[in-house]
Amino acid sequence: MQDLLYFSQQLINGLTIGSAYALIAIGYTMVYGIIGMINFAHGEIYMIGAYTALIAITGLATLGIAWLPVILIVALVCAMIVSSAMGWAVERVAYRPVRGRHRLIPLISAIGMSIFLQNYVHLAQGSRNIGFPALIDGGFQFGPEGAFEMSLSYMQITVFVTTLVCMAVLSLFISRSRTGRACRAVSQDLGMANLLGIDTNRIISATFVIGAALAAVAGLLLGMYYGSIDPLFGFIAGLKAFTAAVLGGIGSIPGAMLGGLILGVSESMTSGYLSGEYKDVVSFGLLILILLFKPTGLLGKPEVEKI
Amino acid sequence: MRTSAKKLVTAVSASIALTAAGHAAAEIQIGIAGPMTGPVAQYGDMQFSGARMAIEQINANGGVMGEELVAVEYDDVCDPKQAVSVANKLVNDGVRFVVGHLCSSSTQPASDIYEDEGILMVTPASTSPEITERGYELVFRTIGLDSMQGPVAGNYLASLNPKRVAIIHDKQQYGEGIATAVRDTLKDKGVEIAMFEGITAGSKDFSSLVTKLKQADVDYVYYGGYHPELGLILRQARQADLDTTFMGPEGVGNKGINTIAGEAAEGLLVTLPPAFDQKAANQELIQAFEAKGEDPSGPFVLTSYTAVQLLAKGIEKAESTDPFQVAEALRSGSFETPIGKVEYDKTGDMKSFEFVVYEWHSDGSKTPVN
Amino acid sequence: MAAQNLKHAFFCAVITLIISYPILGFNLEAQGINVTLTGAGTSTIVMVLLAAVVVFLFQLFRESVMATLKSIPRPLPQTHKEPVAENKRAKIESRVLTAIIVLALFWPFFVSRGSVDLATLALIYIMLALGLNVVVGLAGLLDLGYVAFYAVGAYTFALLSEYFGISFWMSLPLGALLAALFGLVLGFPVLRLRGDYLAIVTLGFGEIIRILLNNWTSLTGGPNGIGGIPEPTLFGMEFGRHVKEEGNSSFHETFGIAYSGEDKVIFLYLISLVLAVFTALVIRRFMRMPVGRAWEALREDEIAARSLGLSRTSVKLTAFTIGAFFAGFAGTVFASKQGFISPESFVFLESAIILAIVVLGGMGSQLGVILAAIAVTILPELAREFSEYRMLIFGAAMVLMMVWRPQGLMPMRRIHIELKKQE
């Protein structure tokens, strides 16, 4: 019984981290699917979302507003607006001018943008870790008294459910709405979509904006869940999320979710049963293994090479 | 060819030295080398804050031997390559005294250059034992070594007769060093160590670690590292309903941990230098920091302050600004500083350094345990 | 049209405000144990508003501004001139290069220790960039984990000197060969991967190596790193103030001159110079051999290359192996220069910087890569005055260079022979 509870706990931990990775991974996978470039600055957009959310929350607290739903909604909206604006600006400044060139050029541009944004926030807000208030507290406890008790906190449930909801909304959007259809068309064939009258520039900007908005949601959720933020934590999270996106098949949105969950659970299990020190090694090792046997990722479409 | 080139080089160096000496007539340059940017900039902030405050106060009291102290600041980003560049730049700028560096991996290669060029270095934060094991004359520390802090923590824990203890560290120089020292002390006392594991500094998610600790069913958890990670661990532990007592070194004993952990910081055990709150002179100092809006409780603020103070006192004692003579003066004297009484041994380490166990509270205050 | 422009300009200004005001305009401060928000100083707010206004005006009058910029005469008028004849160009080039190398040999005796030290660092980066140039620039393989080979070279020397007392000269080829072996080992799993999948796997490999170095404390010292790495000796003469190993004499004592810290710095610089020139020459030779041609063929069109009979396996593996070999050189020199290495020096950002150097120099072009390596090493030092803003400027500079001149400083000119016109 103990072992089962321990296993379930680590599984829950893993699924929660995994959902977080998935939310951020969507941004990577959408951008790659549509213009074929890795947006290294996406992790920083997530970080900016978290900072904006904290600023909003602290601002509301100073004004004396204490009702939780209002705080959350205002913080969420503020974070989404600022992140989306940032995503839009980054695309216009750093990626649009170099679109179509050899794939390394936008990559370097993205890395440069990532360094720039990290230092921008560092200079503006200082480098120390700032605590995020735990707005959603408490949870369920299962298990016999006195022995190992499994706990499922409300925050964990919130993260997981929010991710599912976002995924569902996004999938509906992509499959039902006009812009969604345009997105799919552009990701299939940019030139053709242009010929058919779709404003590809606008669609590409929209992709960045959607990805950034989702990253902002992740920023608020994870800030509350973990407890502190600093200017550099976006980079590591971004790298993990990118790994998740590739694992699941880059370009595929359900792939991002699957990849995120697999990565989260594998990290959690390694940490729980082996040692926390090597969990990154296992994650990357898993990635290499999967790519060896399925080079385009788990749910990725096999790339047919046309001569 | 070689001799004439050598003459040219000597001439150039001499003129640089003369210019530097020309500077020294009116002021003494104190170099401060540490991370202003990069992943550990928040600890660099502490170093610069403490050193600057010391320089200000010493100048307000008339300076050293009638001369003003001037701070010359350098950013090494805690990167060994940049630390070497910074050291070379320091040499070029004619600075003879350095407070720095912060990270052991920066201090070590930089100290090679300082020792070679005759520059006195006092590090307020580097705890790697190797720094003072190379027989260098011009290297000093104002931070207590793990060999002093570890046994204090270990002995205290052992005295509580725990059944099992878990030890976690952040895989870095300081954290792993002190965690190892505590582990060795506990082992000697026959306490069972349930786990000895490392986490990656900078990570945010400790849910699997917390679950593992829960399962390990320990009485105490010792954490070797700094407050950002321990704050998160405490917070996530409380959320997961893990209520064991944690203990940490001075790196976690500052107000930053309260902003992150909130209520969960209540009951945390910390080893700290005792003179912190007990002397009246320190109260004024703490108020001076707070008046500037800076937090004096960071682990490296007072050690950097002390480093500058020791340099000043050393220069006064030796009555000269020659680094070798100042080094001799430091080794042969006994000084009262905000971190306690400081006396140096041959290698540049403090002879003894007292640590006391405190209990931390959720409002940022602390009380000594008996 | 004007209304459209106005709307767009207004939109851009609003976006500027949104991305700057919340982050710059409010400061999160930890007061005591709580976090509070304070408004930023008036100067910051004024700057934010000013930025928004500038963006507004720029977008509004973008057409005229861009036209004015284009009408400014280009800084490199030579691009409109006729290219010099091939054989004459080759002669001029070789003369200029020889002159530069001679200058580089005598230069260190006249400048300060710091400059020589910086130059040695630049030479290390030149070796790294030339090596990565083979993988990325010539063979077109997107390698984001190059720093792993660098680390292997450095740690090989450190470990050999710590456990077996092996000197610099013996470790140099050993480190390079071991790094080349790692290159071979990495090459196998990634044979079938292309493009960005290759990138992420190589990135993962780089991170795995770094984590292993950080955690395998018993072998590598973990986060404490390995210190006491010796400097190179000259026929048994050491360059330190005191002789560290028995049986070695001291350089300054043998020659009867006063001890100067500069001697060992200059000596290491000269060794790095020789190694860098060696690297450049060897790679140049490779470029003219069938192997080099095969790399470029692979980069241009993998399917066509394969259909012509080129073995994808051997081409990719040679690229990885040779690139890694030179990273091993650079790693050994780096370890000796610093005297101490730790896993902190081998993070992903290093790989990114070396990659940026290759792209900045013009992929495939050796001279461009050398220039870019020198620029990337020296410019941040010159900018030390700005200390806090240094990294910010660095990031912005990377973006600007890509936007402004994506083909690099000196785009690659393929080695070719021109037929003379028949009269």
CSV table of C-alpha atoms in Angstrom, one decimal, chain B:
chain,number,residue,atom,x,y,z
B,1,MET,CA,66.2,41.9,-29.2
B,2,ARG,CA,65.0,40.4,-26.0
B,3,THR,CA,66.9,42.7,-23.6
B,4,SER,CA,65.8,45.9,-25.3
B,5,ALA,CA,62.2,44.6,-25.4
B,6,LYS,CA,62.5,43.8,-21.7
B,7,LYS,CA,63.8,47.3,-21.0
B,8,LEU,CA,60.8,48.7,-22.9
B,9,VAL,CA,58.5,46.5,-20.9
B,10,THR,CA,60.1,47.5,-17.6
B,11,ALA,CA,59.9,51.2,-18.6
B,12,VAL,CA,56.3,50.9,-19.4
B,13,SER,CA,55.5,49.0,-16.2
B,14,ALA,CA,57.5,51.5,-14.2
B,15,SER,CA,55.5,54.4,-15.6
B,16,ILE,CA,52.3,52.6,-14.8
B,17,ALA,CA,53.5,51.9,-11.3
B,18,LEU,CA,54.5,55.5,-10.9
B,19,THR,CA,51.0,56.6,-12.1
B,20,ALA,CA,49.5,54.2,-9.6
B,21,ALA,CA,51.8,55.5,-6.9
B,22,GLY,CA,50.8,59.0,-7.9
B,23,HIS,CA,47.2,57.9,-7.3
B,24,ALA,CA,48.1,56.4,-4.0
B,25,ALA,CA,49.3,59.7,-2.7
B,26,ALA,CA,45.7,61.0,-2.6
B,27,GLU,CA,43.7,57.8,-2.3
B,28,ILE,CA,43.9,54.1,-1.9
B,29,GLN,CA,42.1,51.9,-4.4
B,30,ILE,CA,40.2,49.0,-3.2
B,31,GLY,CA,39.1,46.6,-6.0
B,32,ILE,CA,35.8,44.8,-5.6
B,33,ALA,CA,35.5,41.9,-7.9
B,34,GLY,CA,32.3,39.9,-8.0
B,35,PRO,CA,29.3,39.0,-10.1
B,36,MET,CA,27.2,42.0,-11.1
B,37,THR,CA,25.3,40.1,-13.8
B,38,GLY,CA,24.7,36.5,-14.4
B,39,PRO,CA,23.0,33.7,-12.4
B,40,VAL,CA,24.4,34.5,-9.0
B,41,ALA,CA,24.2,38.3,-9.3
B,42,GLN,CA,22.0,38.4,-6.2
B,43,TYR,CA,24.9,37.2,-4.1
B,44,GLY,CA,27.2,39.6,-5.8
B,45,ASP,CA,24.8,42.4,-4.8
B,46,MET,CA,25.4,41.5,-1.2
B,47,GLN,CA,29.2,41.6,-1.7
B,48,PHE,CA,29.1,45.0,-3.3
B,49,SER,CA,26.6,46.4,-0.8
B,50,GLY,CA,28.7,45.4,2.2
B,51,ALA,CA,32.0,46.6,0.7
B,52,ARG,CA,30.6,49.9,-0.4
B,53,MET,CA,29.1,50.6,3.0
B,54,ALA,CA,32.4,49.9,4.7
B,55,ILE,CA,34.3,52.2,2.3
B,56,GLU,CA,31.7,55.0,2.9
B,57,GLN,CA,31.9,54.7,6.7
B,58,ILE,CA,35.7,54.5,6.8
B,59,ASN,CA,35.9,57.6,4.6
B,60,ALA,CA,33.4,59.4,6.8
B,61,ASN,CA,35.7,58.6,9.7
B,62,GLY,CA,38.7,60.2,8.1
B,63,GLY,CA,39.9,57.5,5.8
B,64,VAL,CA,43.0,55.4,6.2
B,65,MET,CA,46.2,57.2,7.2
B,66,GLY,CA,44.6,60.3,6.0
B,67,GLU,CA,43.8,59.0,2.6
B,68,GLU,CA,40.4,58.2,1.1
B,69,LEU,CA,39.4,54.8,0.0
B,70,VAL,CA,38.1,54.5,-3.5
B,71,ALA,CA,36.1,51.5,-4.7
B,72,VAL,CA,37.0,50.1,-8.1
B,73,GLU,CA,34.3,47.6,-9.1
B,74,TYR,CA,34.6,44.7,-11.6
B,75,ASP,CA,32.1,42.2,-12.9
B,76,ASP,CA,33.2,38.6,-13.2
B,77,VAL,CA,29.8,37.0,-13.8
B,78,CYS,CA,31.1,34.1,-11.6
B,79,ASP,CA,32.8,32.8,-14.7
B,80,PRO,CA,36.4,31.7,-14.4
B,81,LYS,CA,37.4,33.2,-17.8
B,82,GLN,CA,36.0,36.6,-16.9
B,83,ALA,CA,37.6,36.4,-13.4
B,84,VAL,CA,41.0,36.0,-15.1
B,85,SER,CA,40.3,39.0,-17.3
B,86,VAL,CA,39.2,41.0,-14.3
B,87,ALA,CA,42.4,40.1,-12.5
B,88,ASN,CA,44.5,41.2,-15.4
B,89,LYS,CA,42.5,44.4,-15.6
B,90,LEU,CA,43.1,45.0,-11.9
B,91,VAL,CA,46.8,44.6,-12.4
B,92,ASN,CA,46.7,47.1,-15.3
B,93,ASP,CA,44.7,49.6,-13.2
B,94,GLY,CA,47.3,49.5,-10.5
B,95,VAL,CA,45.0,48.3,-7.8
B,96,ARG,CA,46.8,46.6,-5.0
B,97,PHE,CA,44.0,45.4,-2.7
B,98,VAL,CA,41.0,43.3,-3.8
B,99,VAL,CA,37.9,42.2,-2.0
B,100,GLY,CA,36.7,39.2,-3.9
B,101,HIS,CA,36.0,37.1,-5.7
B,102,LEU,CA,32.6,35.5,-4.8
B,103,CYS,CA,32.6,32.1,-6.4
B,104,SER,CA,35.4,29.7,-5.5
B,105,SER,CA,35.8,28.8,-9.2
B,106,SER,CA,36.5,32.5,-10.0
B,107,THR,CA,38.7,33.1,-6.9
B,108,GLN,CA,41.0,30.3,-7.6
B,109,PRO,CA,42.4,31.2,-11.0
B,110,ALA,CA,42.3,34.9,-10.2
B,111,SER,CA,44.3,34.4,-7.0
B,112,ASP,CA,47.1,32.8,-9.1
B,113,ILE,CA,47.4,36.2,-10.9
B,114,TYR,CA,47.2,38.2,-7.7
B,115,GLU,CA,49.8,36.2,-5.9
B,116,ASP,CA,52.1,36.5,-9.0
B,117,GLU,CA,51.7,40.2,-9.2
B,118,GLY,CA,51.8,41.0,-5.5
B,119,ILE,CA,48.2,42.0,-4.9
B,120,LEU,CA,46.5,41.3,-1.6
B,121,MET,CA,43.2,39.5,-1.9
B,122,VAL,CA,40.5,39.0,0.8
B,123,THR,CA,37.6,36.8,-0.3
B,124,PRO,CA,34.3,37.3,1.6
B,125,ALA,CA,32.6,34.2,0.2
B,126,SER,CA,34.7,31.5,-1.4
B,127,THR,CA,34.8,28.4,0.7
B,128,SER,CA,36.9,26.0,-1.4
B,129,PRO,CA,39.6,24.7,0.9
B,130,GLU,CA,42.1,24.6,-2.0
B,131,ILE,CA,42.3,28.4,-2.1
B,132,THR,CA,44.4,28.6,1.1
B,133,GLU,CA,46.2,25.3,0.6
B,134,ARG,CA,48.7,26.5,-2.0
B,135,GLY,CA,51.0,28.3,0.3
B,136,TYR,CA,50.1,31.8,-1.1
B,137,GLU,CA,51.1,34.7,1.1
B,138,LEU,CA,48.5,37.2,-0.1
B,139,VAL,CA,45.3,35.3,0.1
B,140,PHE,CA,42.9,35.8,3.0
B,141,ARG,CA,39.3,34.9,3.8
B,142,THR,CA,36.6,36.4,5.9
B,143,ILE,CA,34.2,33.5,5.6
B,144,GLY,CA,34.1,30.6,7.9
B,145,LEU,CA,35.1,27.3,6.4
B,146,ASP,CA,32.9,24.2,6.4
B,147,SER,CA,35.2,22.6,8.8
B,148,MET,CA,34.1,25.2,11.4
B,149,GLN,CA,30.4,25.4,10.6
B,150,GLY,CA,29.7,21.7,9.9
B,151,PRO,CA,30.6,20.3,13.3
B,152,VAL,CA,28.5,22.9,15.1
B,153,ALA,CA,25.4,21.9,13.1
B,154,GLY,CA,26.2,18.2,13.3
B,155,ASN,CA,26.8,18.2,17.0
B,156,TYR,CA,23.6,20.1,17.7
B,157,LEU,CA,21.6,17.7,15.6
B,158,ALA,CA,23.2,14.7,17.3
B,159,SER,CA,22.4,16.1,20.7
B,160,LEU,CA,18.7,16.0,19.8
B,161,ASN,CA,19.0,12.2,19.5
B,162,PRO,CA,17.3,11.8,16.2
B,163,LYS,CA,16.5,8.5,14.7
B,164,ARG,CA,17.2,9.3,11.1
B,165,VAL,CA,18.4,12.4,9.4
B,166,ALA,CA,18.3,13.3,5.7
B,167,ILE,CA,21.0,15.5,4.1
B,168,ILE,CA,20.3,17.5,0.9
B,169,HIS,CA,22.7,19.8,-0.8
B,170,ASP,CA,22.7,21.9,-4.0
B,171,LYS,CA,25.7,20.2,-5.6
B,172,GLN,CA,27.7,23.4,-5.4
B,173,GLN,CA,31.0,24.2,-3.7
B,174,TYR,CA,29.5,25.7,-0.6
B,175,GLY,CA,26.4,23.6,-0.2
B,176,GLU,CA,28.0,20.2,-0.9
B,177,GLY,CA,31.0,21.1,1.2
B,178,ILE,CA,29.0,21.9,4.3
B,179,ALA,CA,26.6,19.0,3.8
B,180,THR,CA,29.5,16.6,3.6
B,181,ALA,CA,31.0,18.1,6.8
B,182,VAL,CA,27.7,17.7,8.6
B,183,ARG,CA,27.3,14.1,7.3
B,184,ASP,CA,30.8,13.2,8.6
B,185,THR,CA,30.1,14.7,12.0
B,186,LEU,CA,26.8,12.9,12.3
B,187,LYS,CA,28.3,9.6,11.2
B,188,ASP,CA,31.0,9.9,13.9
B,189,LYS,CA,28.2,10.4,16.4
B,190,GLY,CA,26.4,7.3,15.1
B,191,VAL,CA,23.3,9.0,13.7
B,192,GLU,CA,21.7,7.2,10.8
B,193,ILE,CA,21.8,9.1,7.6
B,194,ALA,CA,18.7,8.2,5.6
B,195,MET,CA,19.7,9.9,2.4
B,196,PHE,CA,22.4,12.2,1.1
B,197,GLU,CA,21.3,13.7,-2.2
B,198,GLY,CA,21.8,16.7,-4.4
B,199,ILE,CA,19.4,19.1,-6.1
B,200,THR,CA,20.2,21.4,-9.0
B,201,ALA,CA,20.6,25.0,-7.9
B,202,GLY,CA,18.2,27.2,-9.8
B,203,SER,CA,15.4,24.6,-10.1
B,204,LYS,CA,12.0,25.4,-8.9
B,205,ASP,CA,10.2,22.1,-8.6
B,206,PHE,CA,11.0,20.0,-5.6
B,207,SER,CA,7.8,18.0,-5.4
B,208,SER,CA,9.6,14.7,-6.0
B,209,LEU,CA,12.3,15.5,-3.5
B,210,VAL,CA,9.6,16.4,-0.9
B,211,THR,CA,7.8,13.2,-1.6
B,212,LYS,CA,11.0,11.2,-1.2
B,213,LEU,CA,11.7,13.0,2.1
B,214,LYS,CA,8.2,12.2,3.3
B,215,GLN,CA,8.7,8.5,2.6
B,216,ALA,CA,12.1,8.5,4.2
B,217,ASP,CA,10.4,9.3,7.5
B,218,VAL,CA,13.2,11.3,9.0
B,219,ASP,CA,13.3,13.5,12.1
B,220,TYR,CA,15.4,16.2,10.7
B,221,VAL,CA,16.6,17.4,7.3
B,222,TYR,CA,19.8,19.2,6.9
B,223,TYR,CA,20.1,21.4,3.8
B,224,GLY,CA,23.5,22.6,2.5
B,225,GLY,CA,23.0,25.6,0.2
B,226,TYR,CA,21.4,29.0,-0.1
B,227,HIS,CA,18.0,30.4,0.7
B,228,PRO,CA,16.3,30.5,-2.8
B,229,GLU,CA,16.2,26.7,-3.0
B,230,LEU,CA,15.6,26.0,0.7
B,231,GLY,CA,12.8,28.5,0.7
B,232,LEU,CA,11.1,26.7,-2.1
B,233,ILE,CA,11.7,23.3,-0.5
B,234,LEU,CA,10.2,24.5,2.8
B,235,ARG,CA,7.2,26.0,1.1
B,236,GLN,CA,6.5,22.9,-1.1
B,237,ALA,CA,7.1,20.7,1.9
B,238,ARG,CA,4.4,22.4,3.9
B,239,GLN,CA,2.0,22.2,1.0
B,240,ALA,CA,2.6,18.5,0.8
B,241,ASP,CA,2.1,18.2,4.5
B,242,LEU,CA,5.7,17.3,5.4
B,243,ASP,CA,6.4,18.8,8.8
B,244,THR,CA,9.9,17.7,9.7
B,245,THR,CA,12.3,20.3,11.0
B,246,PHE,CA,14.9,21.7,8.6
B,247,MET,CA,18.3,23.0,9.3
B,248,GLY,CA,20.7,25.0,7.2
B,249,PRO,CA,23.9,26.9,7.2
B,250,GLU,CA,24.3,30.7,7.2
B,251,GLY,CA,23.6,30.8,3.5
B,252,VAL,CA,19.9,30.4,4.3
B,253,GLY,CA,19.7,32.6,7.3
B,254,ASN,CA,18.4,35.8,5.9
B,255,LYS,CA,15.1,37.5,5.3
B,256,GLY,CA,14.9,36.4,1.7
B,257,ILE,CA,13.8,33.0,2.9
B,258,ASN,CA,10.7,34.5,4.5
B,259,THR,CA,9.5,36.1,1.3
B,260,ILE,CA,9.6,32.8,-0.4
B,261,ALA,CA,8.6,30.3,2.3
B,262,GLY,CA,6.2,32.5,4.3
B,263,GLU,CA,4.9,30.6,7.3
B,264,ALA,CA,6.9,27.6,6.4
B,265,ALA,CA,10.1,29.3,7.6
B,266,GLU,CA,9.0,29.1,11.2
B,267,GLY,CA,11.1,26.7,13.2
B,268,LEU,CA,14.0,26.5,10.7
B,269,LEU,CA,17.3,26.0,12.5
B,270,VAL,CA,20.2,28.0,11.2
B,271,THR,CA,23.9,28.3,12.2
B,272,LEU,CA,25.1,31.9,12.2
B,273,PRO,CA,28.0,33.9,13.5
B,274,PRO,CA,26.9,35.1,17.0
B,275,ALA,CA,28.1,38.7,17.1
B,276,PHE,CA,25.5,39.6,14.5
B,277,ASP,CA,22.9,40.9,16.9
B,278,GLN,CA,24.6,41.0,20.2
B,279,LYS,CA,26.8,44.0,19.9
B,280,ALA,CA,25.5,47.5,20.0
B,281,ALA,CA,27.9,48.6,17.3
B,282,ASN,CA,26.2,46.1,14.9
B,283,GLN,CA,22.8,47.6,15.6
B,284,GLU,CA,24.0,51.0,14.2
B,285,LEU,CA,25.5,49.2,11.2
B,286,ILE,CA,22.2,47.3,10.5
B,287,GLN,CA,20.3,50.6,10.7
B,288,ALA,CA,22.8,52.3,8.4
B,289,PHE,CA,22.0,49.5,5.8
B,290,GLU,CA,18.3,49.8,6.2
B,291,ALA,CA,18.4,53.5,5.9
B,292,LYS,CA,19.9,52.9,2.4
B,293,GLY,CA,17.2,50.4,1.6
B,294,GLU,CA,19.6,47.5,1.6
B,295,ASP,CA,19.2,44.3,3.5
B,296,PRO,CA,22.1,43.5,5.8
B,297,SER,CA,21.1,39.9,6.5
B,298,GLY,CA,22.4,38.4,3.4
B,299,PRO,CA,25.3,35.9,4.0
B,300,PHE,CA,28.0,38.0,2.3
B,301,VAL,CA,27.1,41.5,3.3
B,302,LEU,CA,28.9,41.6,6.6
B,303,THR,CA,31.8,39.4,5.5
B,304,SER,CA,32.5,41.9,2.7
B,305,TYR,CA,32.2,44.8,5.1
B,306,THR,CA,34.6,43.1,7.3
B,307,ALA,CA,37.0,42.4,4.4
B,308,VAL,CA,37.3,46.1,3.7
B,309,GLN,CA,37.6,46.9,7.3
B,310,LEU,CA,40.4,44.4,7.8
B,311,LEU,CA,42.2,45.9,4.8
B,312,ALA,CA,42.0,49.3,6.3
B,313,LYS,CA,43.1,48.2,9.7
B,314,GLY,CA,45.9,46.2,8.2
B,315,ILE,CA,47.2,49.2,6.3
B,316,GLU,CA,47.1,51.2,9.4
B,317,LYS,CA,48.8,48.6,11.4
B,318,ALA,CA,51.6,48.1,8.9
B,319,GLU,CA,51.7,51.9,8.3
B,320,SER,CA,52.2,51.2,4.6
B,321,THR,CA,50.3,50.3,1.5
B,322,ASP,CA,52.7,47.5,0.5
B,323,PRO,CA,50.6,44.4,0.2
B,324,PHE,CA,53.2,42.1,1.6
B,325,GLN,CA,53.6,44.2,4.8
B,326,VAL,CA,49.8,44.5,5.1
B,327,ALA,CA,49.6,40.8,4.9
B,328,GLU,CA,52.1,40.4,7.6
B,329,ALA,CA,50.1,42.9,9.8
B,330,LEU,CA,47.0,40.9,9.2
B,331,ARG,CA,48.6,37.6,10.2
B,332,SER,CA,50.1,39.0,13.3
B,333,GLY,CA,47.1,40.9,14.7
B,334,SER,CA,43.8,40.4,16.3
B,335,PHE,CA,40.9,42.5,15.1
B,336,GLU,CA,37.3,43.2,16.3
B,337,THR,CA,34.9,43.2,13.4
B,338,PRO,CA,31.1,42.9,12.9
B,339,ILE,CA,31.5,39.2,12.3
B,340,GLY,CA,33.5,38.7,15.5
B,341,LYS,CA,37.1,38.6,16.6
B,342,VAL,CA,39.3,37.8,13.6
B,343,GLU,CA,42.8,36.3,13.8
B,344,TYR,CA,44.6,34.7,10.9
B,345,ASP,CA,46.8,31.7,10.7
B,346,LYS,CA,49.7,31.1,8.3
B,347,THR,CA,47.5,30.1,5.3
B,348,GLY,CA,45.1,33.1,5.4
B,349,ASP,CA,42.2,31.3,7.1
B,350,MET,CA,40.7,32.6,10.2
B,351,LYS,CA,41.9,30.7,13.2
B,352,SER,CA,38.6,30.0,14.7
B,353,PHE,CA,35.2,31.2,13.9
B,354,GLU,CA,32.2,30.8,16.1
B,355,PHE,CA,28.9,29.7,14.9
B,356,VAL,CA,25.7,29.5,17.0
B,357,VAL,CA,22.5,27.7,16.3
B,358,TYR,CA,19.4,29.9,16.0
B,359,GLU,CA,15.8,29.2,15.4
B,360,TRP,CA,14.3,31.2,12.6
B,361,HIS,CA,10.9,32.7,12.7
B,362,SER,CA,8.3,33.5,10.1
B,363,ASP,CA,8.6,37.2,10.7
B,364,GLY,CA,12.3,37.2,9.9
B,365,SER,CA,13.6,37.3,13.5
B,366,LYS,CA,15.6,34.6,15.2
B,367,THR,CA,16.3,33.4,18.7
B,368,PRO,CA,19.3,31.4,19.8
B,369,VAL,CA,18.6,27.9,21.0
B,370,ASN,CA,20.1,26.6,24.1
